[in-house]
Tab-separated table of C-alpha atoms and ligand atoms in Angstrom:
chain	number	residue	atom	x	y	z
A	1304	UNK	CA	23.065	-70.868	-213.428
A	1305	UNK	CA	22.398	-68.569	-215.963
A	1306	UNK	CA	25.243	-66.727	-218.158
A	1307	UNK	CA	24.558	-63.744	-220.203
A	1308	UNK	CA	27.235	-62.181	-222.544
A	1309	UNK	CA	27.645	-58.527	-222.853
A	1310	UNK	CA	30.650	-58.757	-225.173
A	1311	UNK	CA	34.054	-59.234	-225.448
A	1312	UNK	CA	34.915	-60.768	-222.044
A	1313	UNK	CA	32.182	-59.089	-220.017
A	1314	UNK	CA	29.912	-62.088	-218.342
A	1315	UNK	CA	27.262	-61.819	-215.944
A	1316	UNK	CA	26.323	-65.336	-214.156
A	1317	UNK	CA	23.229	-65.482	-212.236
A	1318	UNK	CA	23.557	-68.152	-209.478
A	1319	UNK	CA	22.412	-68.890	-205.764
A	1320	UNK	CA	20.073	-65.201	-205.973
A	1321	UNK	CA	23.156	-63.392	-206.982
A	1322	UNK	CA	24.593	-61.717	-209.833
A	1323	UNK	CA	28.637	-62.041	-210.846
A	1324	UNK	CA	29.637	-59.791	-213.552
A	1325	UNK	CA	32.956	-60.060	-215.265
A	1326	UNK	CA	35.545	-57.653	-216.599
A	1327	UNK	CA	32.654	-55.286	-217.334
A	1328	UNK	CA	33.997	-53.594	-221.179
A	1329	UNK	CA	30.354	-52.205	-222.831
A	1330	UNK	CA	30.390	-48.420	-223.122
A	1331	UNK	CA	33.584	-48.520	-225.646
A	1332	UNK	CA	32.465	-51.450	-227.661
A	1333	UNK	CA	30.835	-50.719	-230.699
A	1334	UNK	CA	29.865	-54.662	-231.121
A	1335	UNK	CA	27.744	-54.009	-227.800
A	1336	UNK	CA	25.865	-50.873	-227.976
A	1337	UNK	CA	22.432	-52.507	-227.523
A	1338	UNK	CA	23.112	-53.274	-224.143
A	1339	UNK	CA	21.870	-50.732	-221.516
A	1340	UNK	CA	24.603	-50.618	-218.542
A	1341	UNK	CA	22.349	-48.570	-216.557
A	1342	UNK	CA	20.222	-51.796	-216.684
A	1343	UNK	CA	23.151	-54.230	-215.256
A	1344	UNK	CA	22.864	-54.033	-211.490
A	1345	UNK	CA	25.821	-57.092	-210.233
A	1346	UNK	CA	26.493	-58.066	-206.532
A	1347	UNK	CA	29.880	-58.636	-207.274
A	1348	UNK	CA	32.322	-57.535	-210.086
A	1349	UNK	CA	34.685	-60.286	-211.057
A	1350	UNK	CA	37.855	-58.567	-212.858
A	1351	UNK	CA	40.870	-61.046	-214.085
A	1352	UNK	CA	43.246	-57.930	-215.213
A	1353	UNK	CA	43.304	-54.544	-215.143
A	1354	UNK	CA	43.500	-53.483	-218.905
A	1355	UNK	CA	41.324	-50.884	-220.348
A	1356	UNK	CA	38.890	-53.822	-222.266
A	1357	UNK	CA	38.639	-55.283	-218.830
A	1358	UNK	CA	37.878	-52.308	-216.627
A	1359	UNK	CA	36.478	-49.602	-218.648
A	1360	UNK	CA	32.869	-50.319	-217.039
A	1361	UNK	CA	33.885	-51.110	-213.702
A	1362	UNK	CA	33.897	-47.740	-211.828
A	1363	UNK	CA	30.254	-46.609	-213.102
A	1364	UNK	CA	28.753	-49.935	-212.647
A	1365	UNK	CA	30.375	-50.664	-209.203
A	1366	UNK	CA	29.540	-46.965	-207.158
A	1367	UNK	CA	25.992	-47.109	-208.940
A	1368	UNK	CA	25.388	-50.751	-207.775
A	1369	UNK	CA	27.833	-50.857	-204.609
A	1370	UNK	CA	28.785	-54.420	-205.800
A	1371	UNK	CA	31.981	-55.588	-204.204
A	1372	UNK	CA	35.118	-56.037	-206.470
A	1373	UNK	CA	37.146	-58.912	-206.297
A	1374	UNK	CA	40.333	-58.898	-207.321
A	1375	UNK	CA	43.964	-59.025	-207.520
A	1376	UNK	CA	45.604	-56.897	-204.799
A	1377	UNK	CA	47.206	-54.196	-207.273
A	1378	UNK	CA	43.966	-53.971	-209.124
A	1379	UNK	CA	41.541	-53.499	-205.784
A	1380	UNK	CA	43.908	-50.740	-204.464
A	1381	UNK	CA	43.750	-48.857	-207.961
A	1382	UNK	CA	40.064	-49.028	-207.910
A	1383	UNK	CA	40.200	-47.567	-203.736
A	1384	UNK	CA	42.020	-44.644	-205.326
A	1385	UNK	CA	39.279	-43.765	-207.483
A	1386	UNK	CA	36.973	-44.016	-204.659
A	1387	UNK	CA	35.299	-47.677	-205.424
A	1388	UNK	CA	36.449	-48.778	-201.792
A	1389	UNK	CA	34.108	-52.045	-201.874
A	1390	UNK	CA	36.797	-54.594	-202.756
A	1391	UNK	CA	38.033	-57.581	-201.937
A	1392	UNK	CA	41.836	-58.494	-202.439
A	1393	UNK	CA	43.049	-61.875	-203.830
A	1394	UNK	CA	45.962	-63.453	-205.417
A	1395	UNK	CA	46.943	-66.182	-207.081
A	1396	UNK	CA	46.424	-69.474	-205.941
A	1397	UNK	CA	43.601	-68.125	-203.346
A	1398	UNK	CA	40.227	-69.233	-202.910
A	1399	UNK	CA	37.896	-67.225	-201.085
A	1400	UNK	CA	34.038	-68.305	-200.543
A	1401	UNK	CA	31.425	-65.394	-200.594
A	1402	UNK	CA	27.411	-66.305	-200.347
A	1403	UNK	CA	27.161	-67.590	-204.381
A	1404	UNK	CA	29.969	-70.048	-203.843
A	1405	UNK	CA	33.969	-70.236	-203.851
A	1406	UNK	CA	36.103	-68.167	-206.075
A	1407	UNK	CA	39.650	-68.975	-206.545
A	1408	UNK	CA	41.918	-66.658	-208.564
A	1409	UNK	CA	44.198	-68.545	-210.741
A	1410	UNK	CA	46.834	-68.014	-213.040
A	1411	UNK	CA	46.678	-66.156	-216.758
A	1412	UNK	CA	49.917	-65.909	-218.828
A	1413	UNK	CA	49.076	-62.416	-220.164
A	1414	UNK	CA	49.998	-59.082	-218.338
A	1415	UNK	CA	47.954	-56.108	-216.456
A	1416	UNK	CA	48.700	-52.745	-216.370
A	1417	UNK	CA	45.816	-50.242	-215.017
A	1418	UNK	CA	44.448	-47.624	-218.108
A	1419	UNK	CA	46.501	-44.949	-216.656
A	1420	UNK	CA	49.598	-47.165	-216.984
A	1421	UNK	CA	50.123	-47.877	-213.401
A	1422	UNK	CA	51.207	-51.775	-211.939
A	1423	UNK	CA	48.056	-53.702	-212.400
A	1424	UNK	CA	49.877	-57.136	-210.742
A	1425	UNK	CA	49.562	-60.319	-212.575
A	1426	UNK	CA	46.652	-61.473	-214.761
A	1427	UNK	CA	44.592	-64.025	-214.026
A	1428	UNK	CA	41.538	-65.813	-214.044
A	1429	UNK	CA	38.545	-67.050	-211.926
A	1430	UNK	CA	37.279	-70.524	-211.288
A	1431	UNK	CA	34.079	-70.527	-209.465
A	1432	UNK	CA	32.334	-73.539	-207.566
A	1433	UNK	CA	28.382	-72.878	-207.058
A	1434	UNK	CA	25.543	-75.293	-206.376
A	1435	UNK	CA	24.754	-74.797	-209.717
A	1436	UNK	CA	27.694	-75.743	-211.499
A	1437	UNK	CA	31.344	-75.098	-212.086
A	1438	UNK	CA	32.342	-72.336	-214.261
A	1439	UNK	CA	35.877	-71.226	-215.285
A	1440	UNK	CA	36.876	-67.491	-216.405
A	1441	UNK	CA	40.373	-67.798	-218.201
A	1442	UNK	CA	40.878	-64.066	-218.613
A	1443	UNK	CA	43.189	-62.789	-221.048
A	1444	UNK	CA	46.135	-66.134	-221.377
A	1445	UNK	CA	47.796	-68.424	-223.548
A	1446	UNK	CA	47.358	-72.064	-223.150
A	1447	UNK	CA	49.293	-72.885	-219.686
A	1448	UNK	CA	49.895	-76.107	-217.953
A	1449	UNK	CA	48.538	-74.629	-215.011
A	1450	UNK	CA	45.186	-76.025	-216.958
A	1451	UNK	CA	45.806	-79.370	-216.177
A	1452	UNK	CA	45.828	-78.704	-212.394
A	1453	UNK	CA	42.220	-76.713	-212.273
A	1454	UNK	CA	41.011	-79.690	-214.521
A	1455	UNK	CA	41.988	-82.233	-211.800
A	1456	UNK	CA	40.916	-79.579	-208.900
A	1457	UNK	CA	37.359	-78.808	-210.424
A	1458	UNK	CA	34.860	-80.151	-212.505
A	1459	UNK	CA	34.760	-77.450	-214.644
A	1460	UNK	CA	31.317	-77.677	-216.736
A	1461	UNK	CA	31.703	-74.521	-218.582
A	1462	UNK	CA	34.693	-72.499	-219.563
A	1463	UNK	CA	35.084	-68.900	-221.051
A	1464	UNK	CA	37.643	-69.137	-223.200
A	1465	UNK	CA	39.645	-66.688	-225.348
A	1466	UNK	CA	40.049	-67.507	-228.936
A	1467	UNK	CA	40.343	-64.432	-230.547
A	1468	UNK	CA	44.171	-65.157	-231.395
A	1469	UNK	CA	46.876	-62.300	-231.682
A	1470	UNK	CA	46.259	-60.738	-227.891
A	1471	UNK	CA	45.533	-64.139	-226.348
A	1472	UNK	CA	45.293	-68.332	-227.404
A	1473	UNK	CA	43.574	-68.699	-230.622
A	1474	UNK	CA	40.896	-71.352	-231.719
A	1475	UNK	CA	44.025	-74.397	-231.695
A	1476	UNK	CA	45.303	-73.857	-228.073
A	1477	UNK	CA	41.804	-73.007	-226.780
A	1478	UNK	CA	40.449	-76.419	-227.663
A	1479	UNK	CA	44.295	-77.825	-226.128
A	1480	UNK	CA	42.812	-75.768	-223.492
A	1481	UNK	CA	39.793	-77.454	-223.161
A	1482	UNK	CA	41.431	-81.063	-223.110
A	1483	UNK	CA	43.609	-79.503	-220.309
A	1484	UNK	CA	40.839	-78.736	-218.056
A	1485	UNK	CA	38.968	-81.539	-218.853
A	1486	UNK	CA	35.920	-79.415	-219.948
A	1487	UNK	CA	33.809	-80.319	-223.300
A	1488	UNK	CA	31.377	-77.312	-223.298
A	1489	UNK	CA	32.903	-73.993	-224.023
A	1490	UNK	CA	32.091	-70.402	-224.687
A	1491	UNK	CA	33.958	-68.291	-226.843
A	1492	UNK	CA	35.197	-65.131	-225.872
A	1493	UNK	CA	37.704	-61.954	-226.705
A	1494	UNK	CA	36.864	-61.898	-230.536
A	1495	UNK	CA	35.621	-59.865	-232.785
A	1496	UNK	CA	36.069	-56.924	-231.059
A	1497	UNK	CA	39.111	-55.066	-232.366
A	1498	UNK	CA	40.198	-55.828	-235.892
A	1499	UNK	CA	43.525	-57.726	-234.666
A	1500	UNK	CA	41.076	-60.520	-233.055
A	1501	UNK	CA	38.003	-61.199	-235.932
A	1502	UNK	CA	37.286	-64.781	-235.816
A	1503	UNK	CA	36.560	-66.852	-238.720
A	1504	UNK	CA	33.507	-68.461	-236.741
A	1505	UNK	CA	32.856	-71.195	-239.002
A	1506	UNK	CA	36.191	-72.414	-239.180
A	1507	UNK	CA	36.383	-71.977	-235.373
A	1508	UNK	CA	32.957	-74.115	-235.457
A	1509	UNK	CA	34.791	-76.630	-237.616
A	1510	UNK	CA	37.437	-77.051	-235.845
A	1511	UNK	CA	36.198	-77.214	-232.350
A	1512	UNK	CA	33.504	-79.680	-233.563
A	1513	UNK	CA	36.265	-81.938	-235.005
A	1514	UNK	CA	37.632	-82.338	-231.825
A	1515	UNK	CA	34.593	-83.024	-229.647
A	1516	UNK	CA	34.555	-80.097	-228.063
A	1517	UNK	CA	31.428	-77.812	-227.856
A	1518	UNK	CA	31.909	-74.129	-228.837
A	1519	UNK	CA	29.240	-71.828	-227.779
A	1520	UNK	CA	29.605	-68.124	-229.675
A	1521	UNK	CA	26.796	-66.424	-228.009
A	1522	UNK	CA	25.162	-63.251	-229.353
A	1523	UNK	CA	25.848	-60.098	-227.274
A	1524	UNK	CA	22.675	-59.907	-225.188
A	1525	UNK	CA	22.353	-63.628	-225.010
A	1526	UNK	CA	21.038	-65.646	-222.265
A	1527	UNK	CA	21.636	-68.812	-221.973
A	1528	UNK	CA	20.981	-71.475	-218.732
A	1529	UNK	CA	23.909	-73.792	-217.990
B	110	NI	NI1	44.475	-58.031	-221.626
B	111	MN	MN1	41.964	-58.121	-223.319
């Protein structure tokens, strides 16, 4: 599969012929203004909560593209409202297979409101099963011991993971994190963005490396093949 980062916690996975994008936040990021979003054109849109660094992309990109949200319940409905009616409902726990491979929707210990305030439902992330490899999308989330079970459920051989500290786990729980789920390679994600999460990336580097664990930072715009 390939992963390309668009910033903050907005992925795009290319896998099976099909293109996932996550939590799609590029217009209002300074850190990302290379990227063209008119150039982004996703099958599906991927979103693990529905706050405004999550979402802010997601109408545009979904009634241009007619990619088909998946989601929590709360957050699908929200988007109906606003006249994005290709969505897919899920909740926690769920797994669901489309034509790429399996998603299931698991936990985040975070919260979600919608950018207008309204009930966004509970957080979470995405673990997805391809022919190409396991990936894992934590969302926004502390370190939870709901880790440990999608280590034993999946062979997870790449996890997004945020580090960025203050709004979600920072560099020591993301790498407890990574022992939980059993996963050695990891990409960093949710830093830098705001001045509440800079990293220090070398001692993030340093650290991670100290513990055997490999931390990818990619550059916004990156592609890399997993
Ligand atoms: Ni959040
Ligand atoms: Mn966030």
């Amino acid at each position: 599969m390939k992963l390309t980062y668009y910033g903050h916690s907005c992925f795009e996975v290319v896998t099976g012929g099909k293109s996932i994008l996550f939590d799609p936040f590029i217009r209002p990021n300074e850190l990302a203004s290379h990227i063209d979003v008119e150039q982004i054109d996703p099958d599906y849109i991927l979103i693990t909560h529905g706050h405004a660094d999550h979402v802010a992309d997601v109408e545009e990109i979904a009634k241009r593209s007619g990619a088909l949200l998946v989601s929590n319940f709360e957050i699908i409905n929200w988007f109906a409202s606003k006249g994005v009616e290709n969505g897919h409902p899920m909740n926690h726990g769920g797994s669901k297979k489309f034509d790429f491979g399996t998603v299931k929707y698991v936990n985040a210990v975070h919260s979600s409101s919608m950018p207008d305030g309204s009930y966004g439902g509970n957080p979470g992330g995405f673990v997805l099963e391809t022919d190409e490899g396991n990936l894992y999308h934590a969302g926004d989330t502390a370190i939870m011991a709901d880790m440990q079970f999608i280590g034993e459920d999946t062979k997870i051989d790449i996890a997004l993971l945020p580090i960025g500290d203050n709004f979600t786990m920072g560099i020591e729980d993301a790498i407890k994190s990574a022992k939980l789920i059993k996963c050695d390679r990891i990409v960093g994600m949710h830093y830098d963005t705001f001045p509440p999460i800079a990293l220090n990336a070398n001692r993030a580097t340093s650290k991670f490396l100290k513990s055997e664990v490999d931390l990818t930072l990619m550059k916004i715009g990156e592609t890399i093949t997993v």
